[in-house]
Structure formats: structure tokens, C-alpha cells
Amino acid sequence: MSRTGWVHSIQTMGTLDGPGVRFVVFAQGCNLRCGCCHNPDTWGNCGQEITADELFEKVWKYRSYWGKNFEKGGITVSGGEPLLQFEFLIGLFKKLKAKGIHTCIDTSGMVGLTDKMKELIDLTDLFLMDVKHIDPDKCKNLVGFSNERELAFIRYLSDI
């Protein structure tokens, strides 16, 4: 049985969200309310529920754009905040990695570093970190949370 996730929208030929040509998935849902958010429409409940298998089939149709050995692109999951759907992404990324597809997540990193989160991190080739503010108080004023989790996430990525 495939886990389900919520997707706001898909861009099949993205060139701004990671290296090469990207299949970009905008996840539905976010735990922040940034005043400067460029995807506030992902906050509400207007997404589509989809299984990891269904999304993999959509992604797989675009593999020819990534080169013979998938060296010219891959998939990026952005948002909203994709890490809120880590179990869904684990299921999806396992399928993608089995086929050799480059995986990328665009995130704030404002999540806990659980064992399941670390499993997803291990399946991810690249993280695009959206650091909200380096000062904890200013970050809290900007998004409603201190940057402790965000910086811990970045430190963990750096350490591994």
C-alpha cells in the first residue's frame, strides 16, 4: 500500500528549483505564516491527495528530459513545507532512488530531527534551505517560531 500526500500543484519543466530540468512538486500545507511567502496559496486545503505510486508514475513520464543517465535534472519537492509530509516523501523517494533519479527538497528545515526525518534526509540528494532569519528573535517575529530547529537541521546536514 502506498502512502498518500497532499500536492498543491506540479511544474513539469522547472529550471529554478535545483540543478537542471526539474519536475517540481509543490506540497500542500505549511506550519509557518511568513509575511514574505511567495506560495501562500499552499497554506489552505486546496490540494489534491495522491499516492506515492501515482506521483512516481507522473514523474517517470518526464525522465527523458533528464538525460540518458538522469544527469541533467530530477525532482524537487517544494511547498508549502514538504517536510510536514515526510512519510509520504520517504515512500516516493525510495521509488525515485531505486531508478537513479536525483532528489531535492526545498525547505525551511523547521522540523524535528526524528529517525524518520533522518531516513528521508538519507534519501535526498540536495536540500535547498530557505533560512528565514539568522537572529532567533527576528525569526520568531517574522514567522512565529525561533530558528532553533532550522539551524539544528542545517547543522545536521553539515555534519553528515
Short mmCIF file of C-alpha atoms in Angstrom, two decimals:
data_model
loop_
_atom_site.label_atom_id
_atom_site.label_comp_id
_atom_site.label_asym_id
_atom_site.label_seq_id
_atom_site.Cartn_x
_atom_site.Cartn_y
_atom_site.Cartn_z
CA MET A 1 0.00 0.00 0.00
CA SER A 2 1.35 3.41 -0.97
CA ARG A 3 1.27 6.33 1.46
CA THR A 4 -0.71 9.37 0.42
CA GLY A 5 0.30 13.00 0.42
CA TRP A 6 -1.23 16.34 -0.46
CA VAL A 7 0.04 18.19 -3.51
CA HIS A 8 -0.89 21.78 -4.33
CA SER A 9 0.49 21.81 -7.87
CA ILE A 10 3.12 20.42 -10.23
CA GLN A 11 5.53 22.09 -12.63
CA THR A 12 6.92 19.59 -15.13
CA MET A 13 9.77 21.65 -16.60
CA GLY A 14 11.15 23.77 -13.75
CA THR A 15 14.58 25.33 -14.14
CA LEU A 16 14.80 27.41 -10.95
CA ASP A 17 14.35 24.79 -8.23
CA GLY A 18 17.57 22.82 -8.34
CA PRO A 19 20.10 21.72 -10.94
CA GLY A 20 18.99 21.05 -14.49
CA VAL A 21 15.41 20.48 -15.57
CA ARG A 22 13.23 19.66 -12.58
CA PHE A 23 9.86 18.06 -12.05
CA VAL A 24 8.71 20.35 -9.23
CA VAL A 25 6.05 19.27 -6.75
CA PHE A 26 4.55 21.97 -4.54
CA ALA A 27 3.38 20.28 -1.35
CA GLN A 28 0.17 21.44 0.31
CA GLY A 29 0.44 22.72 3.87
CA CYS A 30 2.88 24.78 5.90
CA ASN A 31 3.48 25.28 9.62
CA LEU A 32 4.75 28.84 9.09
CA ARG A 33 2.94 32.02 8.08
CA CYS A 34 5.72 34.10 6.60
CA GLY A 35 4.70 37.58 5.54
CA CYS A 36 7.09 37.27 2.60
CA CYS A 37 5.78 33.86 1.41
CA HIS A 38 5.59 33.52 -2.37
CA ASN A 39 3.27 30.45 -2.14
CA PRO A 40 0.63 31.42 0.46
CA ASP A 41 -1.98 29.53 -1.58
CA THR A 42 -0.33 26.31 -0.31
CA TRP A 43 -1.42 27.11 3.27
CA GLY A 44 -5.11 26.16 2.85
CA ASN A 45 -6.86 22.92 1.99
CA CYS A 46 -6.99 23.18 -1.79
CA GLY A 47 -4.55 20.41 -2.65
CA GLN A 48 -5.01 17.04 -4.28
CA GLU A 49 -4.49 13.81 -2.37
CA ILE A 50 -2.18 11.47 -4.26
CA THR A 51 -0.32 8.23 -3.52
CA ALA A 52 3.43 7.90 -3.81
CA ASP A 53 2.84 5.38 -6.63
CA GLU A 54 0.62 7.80 -8.55
CA LEU A 55 3.09 10.65 -8.20
CA PHE A 56 6.00 8.41 -9.18
CA GLU A 57 4.14 7.48 -12.40
CA LYS A 58 3.69 11.18 -13.22
CA VAL A 59 7.38 11.90 -12.54
CA TRP A 60 8.56 8.87 -14.54
CA LYS A 61 6.87 10.16 -17.71
CA TYR A 62 9.32 13.10 -17.78
CA ARG A 63 12.55 11.11 -17.32
CA SER A 64 13.70 11.73 -20.91
CA TYR A 65 14.27 15.42 -20.04
CA TRP A 66 16.98 14.47 -17.51
CA GLY A 67 19.43 12.83 -19.91
CA LYS A 68 20.39 9.26 -20.57
CA ASN A 69 21.69 8.69 -17.03
CA PHE A 70 19.42 11.27 -15.35
CA GLU A 71 22.40 13.61 -15.02
CA LYS A 72 20.53 16.71 -16.25
CA GLY A 73 17.74 17.05 -13.71
CA GLY A 74 15.35 15.26 -11.40
CA ILE A 75 12.60 16.05 -8.93
CA THR A 76 12.31 18.87 -6.42
CA VAL A 77 9.66 18.92 -3.73
CA SER A 78 8.90 22.43 -2.51
CA GLY A 79 5.88 23.88 -0.81
CA GLY A 80 4.34 24.86 1.45
CA GLU A 81 6.58 22.82 3.67
CA PRO A 82 7.31 19.40 2.20
CA LEU A 83 8.88 18.00 5.38
CA LEU A 84 5.44 18.01 7.03
CA GLN A 85 4.72 15.05 4.73
CA PHE A 86 7.93 13.14 5.44
CA GLU A 87 6.35 9.66 5.45
CA PHE A 88 4.81 10.25 2.03
CA LEU A 89 8.16 11.56 0.75
CA ILE A 90 10.01 8.54 2.12
CA GLY A 91 7.74 6.28 0.06
CA LEU A 92 8.13 8.43 -3.06
CA PHE A 93 11.90 8.96 -2.73
CA LYS A 94 12.54 5.23 -2.24
CA LYS A 95 10.93 4.64 -5.64
CA LEU A 96 12.87 7.51 -7.25
CA LYS A 97 16.23 6.48 -5.78
CA ALA A 98 15.66 2.88 -6.96
CA LYS A 99 15.56 4.30 -10.51
CA GLY A 100 18.56 6.61 -10.01
CA ILE A 101 16.59 9.88 -10.10
CA HIS A 102 18.11 12.95 -8.39
CA THR A 103 16.01 14.13 -5.43
CA CYS A 104 15.87 17.62 -3.95
CA ILE A 105 13.80 19.23 -1.20
CA ASP A 106 13.28 22.99 -0.82
CA THR A 107 12.54 23.55 2.88
CA SER A 108 12.75 25.84 5.88
CA GLY A 109 14.00 22.89 7.93
CA MET A 110 11.76 23.92 10.83
CA VAL A 111 11.01 20.34 11.85
CA GLY A 112 12.27 17.90 14.45
CA LEU A 113 15.14 15.57 13.59
CA THR A 114 13.41 12.26 14.25
CA ASP A 115 14.65 8.91 12.97
CA LYS A 116 12.05 9.05 10.18
CA MET A 117 13.22 12.54 9.19
CA LYS A 118 16.79 11.25 9.08
CA GLU A 119 15.61 8.41 6.83
CA LEU A 120 14.19 10.98 4.40
CA ILE A 121 17.39 13.02 4.61
CA ASP A 122 19.36 9.92 3.60
CA LEU A 123 17.14 9.53 0.51
CA THR A 124 17.62 13.18 -0.53
CA ASP A 125 20.49 14.26 -2.78
CA LEU A 126 20.15 18.01 -2.27
CA PHE A 127 18.48 20.40 0.15
CA LEU A 128 17.67 23.98 -0.79
CA MET A 129 17.43 25.69 2.59
CA ASP A 130 15.11 28.65 2.97
CA VAL A 131 16.63 30.31 6.04
CA LYS A 132 14.02 32.72 7.34
CA HIS A 133 16.29 34.81 9.59
CA ILE A 134 19.60 34.12 11.35
CA ASP A 135 18.57 36.02 14.51
CA PRO A 136 16.20 33.89 16.66
CA ASP A 137 14.07 36.80 17.89
CA LYS A 138 13.71 38.36 14.46
CA CYS A 139 12.89 34.94 13.02
CA LYS A 140 10.14 34.49 15.62
CA ASN A 141 8.71 37.91 14.73
CA LEU A 142 8.83 37.05 11.04
CA VAL A 143 7.37 33.52 11.02
CA GLY A 144 6.08 32.80 14.52
CA PHE A 145 8.94 30.46 15.53
CA SER A 146 12.52 30.78 16.66
CA ASN A 147 15.13 29.46 14.25
CA GLU A 148 16.40 26.73 16.64
CA ARG A 149 15.00 23.81 14.64
CA GLU A 150 16.04 25.37 11.35
CA LEU A 151 19.64 25.83 12.48
CA ALA A 152 19.74 22.34 14.07
CA PHE A 153 18.56 20.90 10.74
CA ILE A 154 21.30 22.77 8.85
CA ARG A 155 23.96 21.67 11.39
CA TYR A 156 22.85 18.05 10.99
CA LEU A 157 23.09 18.29 7.19
CA SER A 158 26.53 19.84 7.51
CA ASP A 159 27.69 17.13 9.91
CA ILE A 160 26.65 14.28 7.62
#
